[in-house]
Amino acid sequence: METTTPISCNESTLTPYIPFDDNPWNTIKIKHVYRRLGFGASQDAIDAALSLSPNDFIDDLVQEAINKPTTSVPFWGNYIIADFTNFNEENEQYIQDWKIQTGNDLITENLRGRLASFWMNHFVTGLEIYNYSPYLFQYYNISQTYAIGNFKDFVREIGISSAMLIYLNGYENTNVEPNENYARELYELFTLGEGNNYTEQDITETAKALTGYNHWAEPGAPFYFDEITWVDGDKTIFGQTGNWKYDDVIDILFQKRAAEIATHICTKLYRYFVSQEIDAVIIDNVINPLAQTLVDADFELAPMLKQLFKSEHFFDERALGVIIKSPFDITMQFINESEFFYNDELIAALVYFSGLFGQKLFDPPDVAGWQRDEDWISTSTLTGRWQFTELYLSLLFQNGLESTLVDFAKELTNDSNDPEYITEVLINHFMSKELYTLSDYTIATDIFKWEIPQNYYDDGLWNLDWEQAPYQVFLLLSHLATIPEFQLK
């Protein structure tokens, strides 16, 4: 069952958010949307959203996710083993290529990319286990296809994907020796939640119904159903008895446990998009209505997500800056919001460093996935999170692009020569909320001023065209990454 913590202060409901004088539609709220529904956005995108109503803005983002085609199939996407010339070398290269492609997708796709990332931490597999590039692509393609589609169809297809069949031993599940791994996780993690209205007997009987997906036509081809290895005979699942197969299990599950599934999924989505804190008020006012919307829509995800993202609850001041950024948030959000350069080489480095910080792409730590929030922060990862920003900014100097630091500061500040103002604007650009104390801004301003004598600032002689200005912006943005509020979104 889901656990709750009685500490949430957000008592707003799912009533649609309508701006008014004391709660205006502004850049803070737009950044909140882009950081939660994507990985940040450019200043131009933020400015454009100001001309839209919150309702239309969310509609546009959701529709964009629905309409976006899946990433093109790479030439090796449906290879079998025989198609490789040098398997070990080529397979490793194709995996690396797809990690780079995925990184590019996450940076650019807004809600579809964010949801695909969420689902890959829900329907967990492990690349290190199956280690096969075509299965990686096929798994990713399913995650994109159903990211904002029908959850029931998603469950049906992901369970017989080759990556999942290998990761949770479905390919070993036969009538000679049934394997219960996938049946257990189907209920415990993927649909119902731990201990939530299923029995050990349900798991045992379900495992029998899921048998038969054990063979491929050729090595490296997708697994297919073979009745020879399927348990032929009656099974009783959730009180329903019949000679069930895989599709029957999914149909019975969603027929008999729709409410439990919807509540579990809406709770996970709430924790991911809004807050880890859930109390009885939020269950009554937010989770339960969202779950009902999901059931009423026959498990189409879009109506429920729109209801959440358009709500007063989502836009409540107490929902801002309460989620700790993942490693992908740290890296990708900074790239999007700074608009400094990136290329495939940088994406490869981003994926690598994110793995060092605790988020290894396509390889969550276990079947339960990353637990997020405080789990992202440790004494070993925090310094790395700080250093990424500094290393990334250093690349601008190494590539002769340091002028982009000044261009960025000029654009945001209207080419101001006031160091206090520049510091405040640049810091607030990357933060969900203002810093806790004025002294935090003072410290940051002193870092930005660097070694330039104070009288040059007092007399208005200094400006962003000075030779030292790129390094000053570098110092400020590097310091910004060490501020506690920078770790939040």
PDB file of C-alpha atoms in Angstrom, residues 88-346:
ATOM      1  CA  ASN A  88      30.904  -6.878 -29.556  1.00  0.00           C
ATOM      2  CA  GLU A  89      32.294  -3.730 -31.135  1.00  0.00           C
ATOM      3  CA  GLU A  90      29.179  -2.706 -33.051  1.00  0.00           C
ATOM      4  CA  ASN A  91      26.725  -3.509 -30.264  1.00  0.00           C
ATOM      5  CA  GLU A  92      28.671  -1.348 -27.816  1.00  0.00           C
ATOM      6  CA  GLN A  93      28.828   1.509 -30.325  1.00  0.00           C
ATOM      7  CA  TYR A  94      25.092   1.337 -31.073  1.00  0.00           C
ATOM      8  CA  ILE A  95      24.295   1.409 -27.347  1.00  0.00           C
ATOM      9  CA  GLN A  96      26.472   4.489 -26.911  1.00  0.00           C
ATOM     10  CA  ASP A  97      24.860   6.120 -29.954  1.00  0.00           C
ATOM     11  CA  TRP A  98      21.407   5.492 -28.492  1.00  0.00           C
ATOM     12  CA  LYS A  99      22.343   6.969 -25.137  1.00  0.00           C
ATOM     13  CA  ILE A 100      23.368  10.132 -26.963  1.00  0.00           C
ATOM     14  CA  GLN A 101      20.125  10.108 -28.958  1.00  0.00           C
ATOM     15  CA  THR A 102      18.136   9.684 -25.756  1.00  0.00           C
ATOM     16  CA  GLY A 103      19.995  12.560 -24.115  1.00  0.00           C
ATOM     17  CA  ASN A 104      19.144  14.790 -27.070  1.00  0.00           C
ATOM     18  CA  ASP A 105      15.513  13.693 -26.883  1.00  0.00           C
ATOM     19  CA  LEU A 106      15.228  14.473 -23.182  1.00  0.00           C
ATOM     20  CA  ILE A 107      16.691  17.947 -23.655  1.00  0.00           C
ATOM     21  CA  THR A 108      14.382  18.887 -26.533  1.00  0.00           C
ATOM     22  CA  GLU A 109      11.097  17.005 -26.136  1.00  0.00           C
ATOM     23  CA  ASN A 110       9.483  18.718 -23.134  1.00  0.00           C
ATOM     24  CA  LEU A 111       6.626  16.612 -21.720  1.00  0.00           C
ATOM     25  CA  ARG A 112       7.082  13.557 -23.967  1.00  0.00           C
ATOM     26  CA  GLY A 113      10.729  13.285 -22.960  1.00  0.00           C
ATOM     27  CA  ARG A 114       9.924  13.835 -19.299  1.00  0.00           C
ATOM     28  CA  LEU A 115       7.220  11.169 -19.327  1.00  0.00           C
ATOM     29  CA  ALA A 116       9.405   8.685 -21.202  1.00  0.00           C
ATOM     30  CA  SER A 117      12.025   9.197 -18.502  1.00  0.00           C
ATOM     31  CA  PHE A 118       9.397   8.612 -15.808  1.00  0.00           C
ATOM     32  CA  TRP A 119       8.107   5.413 -17.381  1.00  0.00           C
ATOM     33  CA  MET A 120      11.601   3.982 -17.818  1.00  0.00           C
ATOM     34  CA  ASN A 121      11.922   4.324 -14.056  1.00  0.00           C
ATOM     35  CA  HIS A 122       8.511   2.697 -13.585  1.00  0.00           C
ATOM     36  CA  PHE A 123       8.705  -0.224 -16.015  1.00  0.00           C
ATOM     37  CA  VAL A 124      12.307  -0.789 -15.052  1.00  0.00           C
ATOM     38  CA  THR A 125      14.711  -2.921 -17.047  1.00  0.00           C
ATOM     39  CA  GLY A 126      18.497  -3.123 -16.857  1.00  0.00           C
ATOM     40  CA  LEU A 127      20.677  -2.592 -19.897  1.00  0.00           C
ATOM     41  CA  GLU A 128      23.558  -4.264 -18.080  1.00  0.00           C
ATOM     42  CA  ILE A 129      21.421  -7.416 -17.897  1.00  0.00           C
ATOM     43  CA  TYR A 130      20.285  -7.759 -21.526  1.00  0.00           C
ATOM     44  CA  ASN A 131      23.076  -5.650 -23.096  1.00  0.00           C
ATOM     45  CA  TYR A 132      21.674  -5.744 -26.616  1.00  0.00           C
ATOM     46  CA  SER A 133      21.237  -2.585 -28.671  1.00  0.00           C
ATOM     47  CA  PRO A 134      18.114  -3.626 -30.664  1.00  0.00           C
ATOM     48  CA  TYR A 135      16.303  -4.559 -27.443  1.00  0.00           C
ATOM     49  CA  LEU A 136      17.337  -1.198 -25.980  1.00  0.00           C
ATOM     50  CA  PHE A 137      15.849   0.664 -28.924  1.00  0.00           C
ATOM     51  CA  GLN A 138      12.649  -1.406 -28.848  1.00  0.00           C
ATOM     52  CA  TYR A 139      12.200  -0.780 -25.111  1.00  0.00           C
ATOM     53  CA  TYR A 140      12.774   2.955 -25.561  1.00  0.00           C
ATOM     54  CA  ASN A 141      10.385   3.056 -28.501  1.00  0.00           C
ATOM     55  CA  ILE A 142       7.612   1.530 -26.379  1.00  0.00           C
ATOM     56  CA  SER A 143       8.293   4.087 -23.627  1.00  0.00           C
ATOM     57  CA  GLN A 144       7.928   6.910 -26.147  1.00  0.00           C
ATOM     58  CA  THR A 145       4.896   5.411 -27.891  1.00  0.00           C
ATOM     59  CA  TYR A 146       2.838   5.111 -24.715  1.00  0.00           C
ATOM     60  CA  ALA A 147       4.380   7.961 -22.716  1.00  0.00           C
ATOM     61  CA  ILE A 148       1.097   9.866 -22.830  1.00  0.00           C
ATOM     62  CA  GLY A 149      -1.044   7.147 -24.354  1.00  0.00           C
ATOM     63  CA  ASN A 150      -3.171   4.378 -22.877  1.00  0.00           C
ATOM     64  CA  PHE A 151      -1.734   2.893 -19.703  1.00  0.00           C
ATOM     65  CA  LYS A 152      -3.473  -0.455 -20.137  1.00  0.00           C
ATOM     66  CA  ASP A 153      -2.015  -0.839 -23.623  1.00  0.00           C
ATOM     67  CA  PHE A 154       1.359   0.217 -22.225  1.00  0.00           C
ATOM     68  CA  VAL A 155       1.246  -2.534 -19.592  1.00  0.00           C
ATOM     69  CA  ARG A 156       0.213  -5.067 -22.209  1.00  0.00           C
ATOM     70  CA  GLU A 157       3.086  -4.290 -24.571  1.00  0.00           C
ATOM     71  CA  ILE A 158       5.938  -3.643 -22.143  1.00  0.00           C
ATOM     72  CA  GLY A 159       5.499  -7.009 -20.432  1.00  0.00           C
ATOM     73  CA  ILE A 160       6.392  -8.973 -23.557  1.00  0.00           C
ATOM     74  CA  SER A 161       9.165  -6.667 -24.746  1.00  0.00           C
ATOM     75  CA  SER A 162      12.418  -8.560 -25.061  1.00  0.00           C
ATOM     76  CA  ALA A 163      14.203  -6.274 -22.590  1.00  0.00           C
ATOM     77  CA  MET A 164      11.575  -6.959 -19.920  1.00  0.00           C
ATOM     78  CA  LEU A 165      11.354 -10.682 -20.663  1.00  0.00           C
ATOM     79  CA  ILE A 166      15.086 -10.977 -20.045  1.00  0.00           C
ATOM     80  CA  TYR A 167      15.324  -8.569 -17.105  1.00  0.00           C
ATOM     81  CA  LEU A 168      12.533 -10.178 -15.062  1.00  0.00           C
ATOM     82  CA  ASN A 169      13.114 -13.712 -16.308  1.00  0.00           C
ATOM     83  CA  GLY A 170       9.922 -14.007 -18.329  1.00  0.00           C
ATOM     84  CA  TYR A 171      11.821 -15.922 -20.996  1.00  0.00           C
ATOM     85  CA  GLU A 172      12.537 -18.570 -18.334  1.00  0.00           C
ATOM     86  CA  ASN A 173       8.853 -18.847 -17.343  1.00  0.00           C
ATOM     87  CA  THR A 174       7.695 -22.212 -18.713  1.00  0.00           C
ATOM     88  CA  ASN A 175       5.173 -24.943 -18.006  1.00  0.00           C
ATOM     89  CA  VAL A 176       8.022 -27.101 -16.720  1.00  0.00           C
ATOM     90  CA  GLU A 177       9.243 -24.506 -14.225  1.00  0.00           C
ATOM     91  CA  PRO A 178       7.110 -21.349 -13.859  1.00  0.00           C
ATOM     92  CA  ASN A 179       9.049 -18.222 -12.851  1.00  0.00           C
ATOM     93  CA  GLU A 180       7.076 -15.726 -10.756  1.00  0.00           C
ATOM     94  CA  ASN A 181       9.383 -12.706 -11.057  1.00  0.00           C
ATOM     95  CA  TYR A 182       7.396 -10.754 -13.636  1.00  0.00           C
ATOM     96  CA  ALA A 183       3.998 -11.706 -12.197  1.00  0.00           C
ATOM     97  CA  ARG A 184       5.094 -10.374  -8.807  1.00  0.00           C
ATOM     98  CA  GLU A 185       6.473  -7.077 -10.134  1.00  0.00           C
ATOM     99  CA  LEU A 186       3.486  -6.630 -12.453  1.00  0.00           C
ATOM    100  CA  TYR A 187       1.312  -6.305  -9.354  1.00  0.00           C
ATOM    101  CA  GLU A 188       3.728  -5.006  -6.722  1.00  0.00           C
ATOM    102  CA  LEU A 189       5.418  -2.262  -8.738  1.00  0.00           C
ATOM    103  CA  PHE A 190       3.856  -1.783 -12.156  1.00  0.00           C
ATOM    104  CA  THR A 191       0.115  -1.667 -11.449  1.00  0.00           C
ATOM    105  CA  LEU A 192      -1.305  -2.235  -7.945  1.00  0.00           C
ATOM    106  CA  GLY A 193       1.383  -1.306  -5.459  1.00  0.00           C
ATOM    107  CA  GLU A 194       2.928  -3.494  -2.798  1.00  0.00           C
ATOM    108  CA  GLY A 195       0.397  -5.670  -0.962  1.00  0.00           C
ATOM    109  CA  ASN A 196      -2.539  -3.843  -2.518  1.00  0.00           C
ATOM    110  CA  ASN A 197      -5.396  -6.339  -3.016  1.00  0.00           C
ATOM    111  CA  TYR A 198      -3.608  -9.317  -4.515  1.00  0.00           C
ATOM    112  CA  THR A 199      -2.486 -12.599  -2.974  1.00  0.00           C
ATOM    113  CA  GLU A 200       0.458 -14.934  -3.346  1.00  0.00           C
ATOM    114  CA  GLN A 201      -1.942 -17.325  -5.041  1.00  0.00           C
ATOM    115  CA  ASP A 202      -2.806 -14.615  -7.576  1.00  0.00           C
ATOM    116  CA  ILE A 203       0.913 -14.282  -8.330  1.00  0.00           C
ATOM    117  CA  THR A 204       1.384 -18.032  -8.705  1.00  0.00           C
ATOM    118  CA  GLU A 205      -1.608 -18.394 -11.006  1.00  0.00           C
ATOM    119  CA  THR A 206      -0.655 -15.307 -13.000  1.00  0.00           C
ATOM    120  CA  ALA A 207       2.853 -16.649 -13.570  1.00  0.00           C
ATOM    121  CA  LYS A 208       1.324 -19.766 -15.127  1.00  0.00           C
ATOM    122  CA  ALA A 209      -0.814 -17.664 -17.465  1.00  0.00           C
ATOM    123  CA  LEU A 210       2.240 -15.647 -18.526  1.00  0.00           C
ATOM    124  CA  THR A 211       4.221 -18.686 -19.655  1.00  0.00           C
ATOM    125  CA  GLY A 212       5.096 -19.316 -23.287  1.00  0.00           C
ATOM    126  CA  TYR A 213       7.269 -16.318 -24.225  1.00  0.00           C
ATOM    127  CA  ASN A 214      10.503 -18.280 -24.315  1.00  0.00           C
ATOM    128  CA  HIS A 215      11.676 -18.554 -27.918  1.00  0.00           C
ATOM    129  CA  TRP A 216      12.996 -16.432 -30.749  1.00  0.00           C
ATOM    130  CA  ALA A 217      12.932 -17.281 -34.446  1.00  0.00           C
ATOM    131  CA  GLU A 218      16.628 -16.435 -34.671  1.00  0.00           C
ATOM    132  CA  PRO A 219      19.148 -15.303 -32.032  1.00  0.00           C
ATOM    133  CA  GLY A 220      18.536 -11.644 -31.279  1.00  0.00           C
ATOM    134  CA  ALA A 221      15.007 -11.544 -32.706  1.00  0.00           C
ATOM    135  CA  PRO A 222      12.072 -10.593 -30.449  1.00  0.00           C
ATOM    136  CA  PHE A 223      10.679 -13.364 -28.252  1.00  0.00           C
ATOM    137  CA  TYR A 224       7.380 -14.861 -29.396  1.00  0.00           C
ATOM    138  CA  PHE A 225       4.598 -16.907 -27.794  1.00  0.00           C
ATOM    139  CA  ASP A 226       4.831 -20.687 -28.121  1.00  0.00           C
ATOM    140  CA  GLU A 227       1.998 -22.823 -26.751  1.00  0.00           C
ATOM    141  CA  ILE A 228       4.405 -25.722 -26.254  1.00  0.00           C
ATOM    142  CA  THR A 229       5.854 -23.987 -23.161  1.00  0.00           C
ATOM    143  CA  TRP A 230       2.568 -22.441 -21.946  1.00  0.00           C
ATOM    144  CA  VAL A 231       0.685 -23.876 -18.950  1.00  0.00           C
ATOM    145  CA  ASP A 232      -2.474 -25.306 -20.504  1.00  0.00           C
ATOM    146  CA  GLY A 233      -5.251 -25.526 -17.926  1.00  0.00           C
ATOM    147  CA  ASP A 234      -7.472 -23.484 -15.639  1.00  0.00           C
ATOM    148  CA  LYS A 235      -5.975 -20.698 -13.522  1.00  0.00           C
ATOM    149  CA  THR A 236      -7.827 -18.561 -10.987  1.00  0.00           C
ATOM    150  CA  ILE A 237      -6.805 -14.890 -10.908  1.00  0.00           C
ATOM    151  CA  PHE A 238      -8.679 -12.339  -8.794  1.00  0.00           C
ATOM    152  CA  GLY A 239     -11.494 -14.872  -8.459  1.00  0.00           C
ATOM    153  CA  GLN A 240     -11.797 -15.423 -12.213  1.00  0.00           C
ATOM    154  CA  THR A 241     -11.193 -18.984 -13.421  1.00  0.00           C
ATOM    155  CA  GLY A 242     -10.320 -19.939 -16.977  1.00  0.00           C
ATOM    156  CA  ASN A 243      -7.577 -21.220 -19.247  1.00  0.00           C
ATOM    157  CA  TRP A 244      -5.939 -17.817 -19.225  1.00  0.00           C
ATOM    158  CA  LYS A 245      -3.066 -16.522 -21.353  1.00  0.00           C
ATOM    159  CA  TYR A 246      -1.082 -13.277 -21.280  1.00  0.00           C
ATOM    160  CA  ASP A 247      -3.752 -10.977 -22.749  1.00  0.00           C
ATOM    161  CA  ASP A 248      -6.372 -12.437 -20.424  1.00  0.00           C
ATOM    162  CA  VAL A 249      -4.251 -11.507 -17.405  1.00  0.00           C
ATOM    163  CA  ILE A 250      -4.084  -7.864 -18.481  1.00  0.00           C
ATOM    164  CA  ASP A 251      -7.823  -7.742 -19.186  1.00  0.00           C
ATOM    165  CA  ILE A 252      -8.751  -9.321 -15.838  1.00  0.00           C
ATOM    166  CA  LEU A 253      -6.306  -7.101 -13.951  1.00  0.00           C
ATOM    167  CA  PHE A 254      -7.781  -3.887 -15.335  1.00  0.00           C
ATOM    168  CA  GLN A 255     -11.352  -5.145 -15.033  1.00  0.00           C
ATOM    169  CA  LYS A 256     -11.096  -6.261 -11.406  1.00  0.00           C
ATOM    170  CA  ARG A 257      -8.528  -3.834  -9.983  1.00  0.00           C
ATOM    171  CA  ALA A 258      -9.051  -0.611 -11.949  1.00  0.00           C
ATOM    172  CA  ALA A 259      -9.371   1.613  -8.870  1.00  0.00           C
ATOM    173  CA  GLU A 260      -6.236   0.219  -7.244  1.00  0.00           C
ATOM    174  CA  ILE A 261      -4.219   0.590 -10.438  1.00  0.00           C
ATOM    175  CA  ALA A 262      -5.352   4.165 -10.995  1.00  0.00           C
ATOM    176  CA  THR A 263      -4.590   5.183  -7.413  1.00  0.00           C
ATOM    177  CA  HIS A 264      -1.124   3.635  -7.520  1.00  0.00           C
ATOM    178  CA  ILE A 265      -0.205   5.268 -10.833  1.00  0.00           C
ATOM    179  CA  CYS A 266      -1.623   8.677  -9.917  1.00  0.00           C
ATOM    180  CA  THR A 267       0.266   8.587  -6.635  1.00  0.00           C
ATOM    181  CA  LYS A 268       3.539   7.858  -8.406  1.00  0.00           C
ATOM    182  CA  LEU A 269       2.916  10.582 -10.976  1.00  0.00           C
ATOM    183  CA  TYR A 270       2.032  13.025  -8.200  1.00  0.00           C
ATOM    184  CA  ARG A 271       5.277  12.309  -6.355  1.00  0.00           C
ATOM    185  CA  TYR A 272       7.219  12.768  -9.583  1.00  0.00           C
ATOM    186  CA  PHE A 273       5.568  15.937 -10.863  1.00  0.00           C
ATOM    187  CA  VAL A 274       4.379  17.723  -7.709  1.00  0.00           C
ATOM    188  CA  SER A 275       5.831  16.622  -4.380  1.00  0.00           C
ATOM    189  CA  GLN A 276       6.993  13.643  -2.359  1.00  0.00           C
ATOM    190  CA  GLU A 277       4.735  14.818   0.470  1.00  0.00           C
ATOM    191  CA  ILE A 278       1.280  13.241   0.476  1.00  0.00           C
ATOM    192  CA  ASP A 279      -1.180  13.442   3.353  1.00  0.00           C
ATOM    193  CA  ALA A 280      -4.825  12.527   3.846  1.00  0.00           C
ATOM    194  CA  VAL A 281      -6.020  15.880   2.471  1.00  0.00           C
ATOM    195  CA  ILE A 282      -4.059  15.423  -0.746  1.00  0.00           C
ATOM    196  CA  ILE A 283      -5.323  11.868  -1.113  1.00  0.00           C
ATOM    197  CA  ASP A 284      -8.923  13.076  -0.826  1.00  0.00           C
ATOM    198  CA  ASN A 285      -8.620  16.284  -2.847  1.00  0.00           C
ATOM    199  CA  VAL A 286      -6.051  15.353  -5.485  1.00  0.00           C
ATOM    200  CA  ILE A 287      -5.046  11.686  -5.770  1.00  0.00           C
ATOM    201  CA  ASN A 288      -8.518  10.153  -5.625  1.00  0.00           C
ATOM    202  CA  PRO A 289     -10.089  12.557  -8.160  1.00  0.00           C
ATOM    203  CA  LEU A 290      -7.141  12.042 -10.517  1.00  0.00           C
ATOM    204  CA  ALA A 291      -7.536   8.282 -10.199  1.00  0.00           C
ATOM    205  CA  GLN A 292     -11.233   8.560 -11.009  1.00  0.00           C
ATOM    206  CA  THR A 293     -10.424  10.631 -14.095  1.00  0.00           C
ATOM    207  CA  LEU A 294      -7.965   7.967 -15.219  1.00  0.00           C
ATOM    208  CA  VAL A 295     -10.540   5.197 -14.790  1.00  0.00           C
ATOM    209  CA  ASP A 296     -13.274   7.227 -16.496  1.00  0.00           C
ATOM    210  CA  ALA A 297     -10.969   7.786 -19.478  1.00  0.00           C
ATOM    211  CA  ASP A 298     -10.366   4.027 -19.772  1.00  0.00           C
ATOM    212  CA  PHE A 299      -6.758   4.627 -18.686  1.00  0.00           C
ATOM    213  CA  GLU A 300      -5.920   7.250 -21.287  1.00  0.00           C
ATOM    214  CA  LEU A 301      -3.259   9.311 -19.504  1.00  0.00           C
ATOM    215  CA  ALA A 302      -3.760  12.716 -21.127  1.00  0.00           C
ATOM    216  CA  PRO A 303      -7.043  13.780 -19.418  1.00  0.00           C
ATOM    217  CA  MET A 304      -5.705  12.992 -15.958  1.00  0.00           C
ATOM    218  CA  LEU A 305      -2.391  14.751 -16.617  1.00  0.00           C
ATOM    219  CA  LYS A 306      -4.174  17.839 -17.949  1.00  0.00           C
ATOM    220  CA  GLN A 307      -6.345  17.928 -14.841  1.00  0.00           C
ATOM    221  CA  LEU A 308      -3.261  17.874 -12.626  1.00  0.00           C
ATOM    222  CA  PHE A 309      -1.107  20.298 -14.596  1.00  0.00           C
ATOM    223  CA  LYS A 310      -3.879  22.909 -14.949  1.00  0.00           C
ATOM    224  CA  SER A 311      -4.802  22.852 -11.271  1.00  0.00           C
ATOM    225  CA  GLU A 312      -4.421  25.364  -8.476  1.00  0.00           C
ATOM    226  CA  HIS A 313      -2.659  22.582  -6.620  1.00  0.00           C
ATOM    227  CA  PHE A 314       0.091  22.270  -9.228  1.00  0.00           C
ATOM    228  CA  PHE A 315       0.586  26.044  -9.393  1.00  0.00           C
ATOM    229  CA  ASP A 316       0.379  26.612  -5.644  1.00  0.00           C
ATOM    230  CA  GLU A 317       3.319  28.587  -4.257  1.00  0.00           C
ATOM    231  CA  ARG A 318       3.971  25.670  -1.907  1.00  0.00           C
ATOM    232  CA  ALA A 319       4.504  23.357  -4.889  1.00  0.00           C
ATOM    233  CA  LEU A 320       7.430  25.409  -6.185  1.00  0.00           C
ATOM    234  CA  GLY A 321      10.993  24.432  -5.373  1.00  0.00           C
ATOM    235  CA  VAL A 322      10.108  21.354  -3.299  1.00  0.00           C
ATOM    236  CA  ILE A 323      11.615  18.580  -5.451  1.00  0.00           C
ATOM    237  CA  ILE A 324      15.331  17.816  -5.432  1.00  0.00           C
ATOM    238  CA  LYS A 325      16.725  17.805  -8.949  1.00  0.00           C
ATOM    239  CA  SER A 326      17.853  14.526 -10.430  1.00  0.00           C
ATOM    240  CA  PRO A 327      21.274  14.393 -12.100  1.00  0.00           C
ATOM    241  CA  PHE A 328      19.489  14.783 -15.448  1.00  0.00           C
ATOM    242  CA  ASP A 329      17.705  17.851 -14.079  1.00  0.00           C
ATOM    243  CA  ILE A 330      20.998  19.360 -12.938  1.00  0.00           C
ATOM    244  CA  THR A 331      22.672  18.909 -16.299  1.00  0.00           C
ATOM    245  CA  MET A 332      19.879  19.232 -18.858  1.00  0.00           C
ATOM    246  CA  GLN A 333      18.035  22.070 -17.181  1.00  0.00           C
ATOM    247  CA  PHE A 334      21.186  24.163 -17.022  1.00  0.00           C
ATOM    248  CA  ILE A 335      21.868  23.542 -20.709  1.00  0.00           C
ATOM    249  CA  ASN A 336      18.327  24.515 -21.708  1.00  0.00           C
ATOM    250  CA  GLU A 337      18.092  27.575 -19.485  1.00  0.00           C
ATOM    251  CA  SER A 338      21.544  28.936 -20.293  1.00  0.00           C
ATOM    252  CA  GLU A 339      21.260  28.186 -24.024  1.00  0.00           C
ATOM    253  CA  PHE A 340      25.012  27.691 -24.191  1.00  0.00           C
ATOM    254  CA  PHE A 341      26.313  25.241 -26.738  1.00  0.00           C
ATOM    255  CA  TYR A 342      25.910  21.504 -26.656  1.00  0.00           C
ATOM    256  CA  ASN A 343      26.724  18.728 -29.102  1.00  0.00           C
ATOM    257  CA  ASP A 344      26.811  14.943 -29.151  1.00  0.00           C
ATOM    258  CA  GLU A 345      30.189  14.879 -27.425  1.00  0.00           C
ATOM    259  CA  LEU A 346      28.794  16.960 -24.589  1.00  0.00           C
TER     260      LEU A 346
END
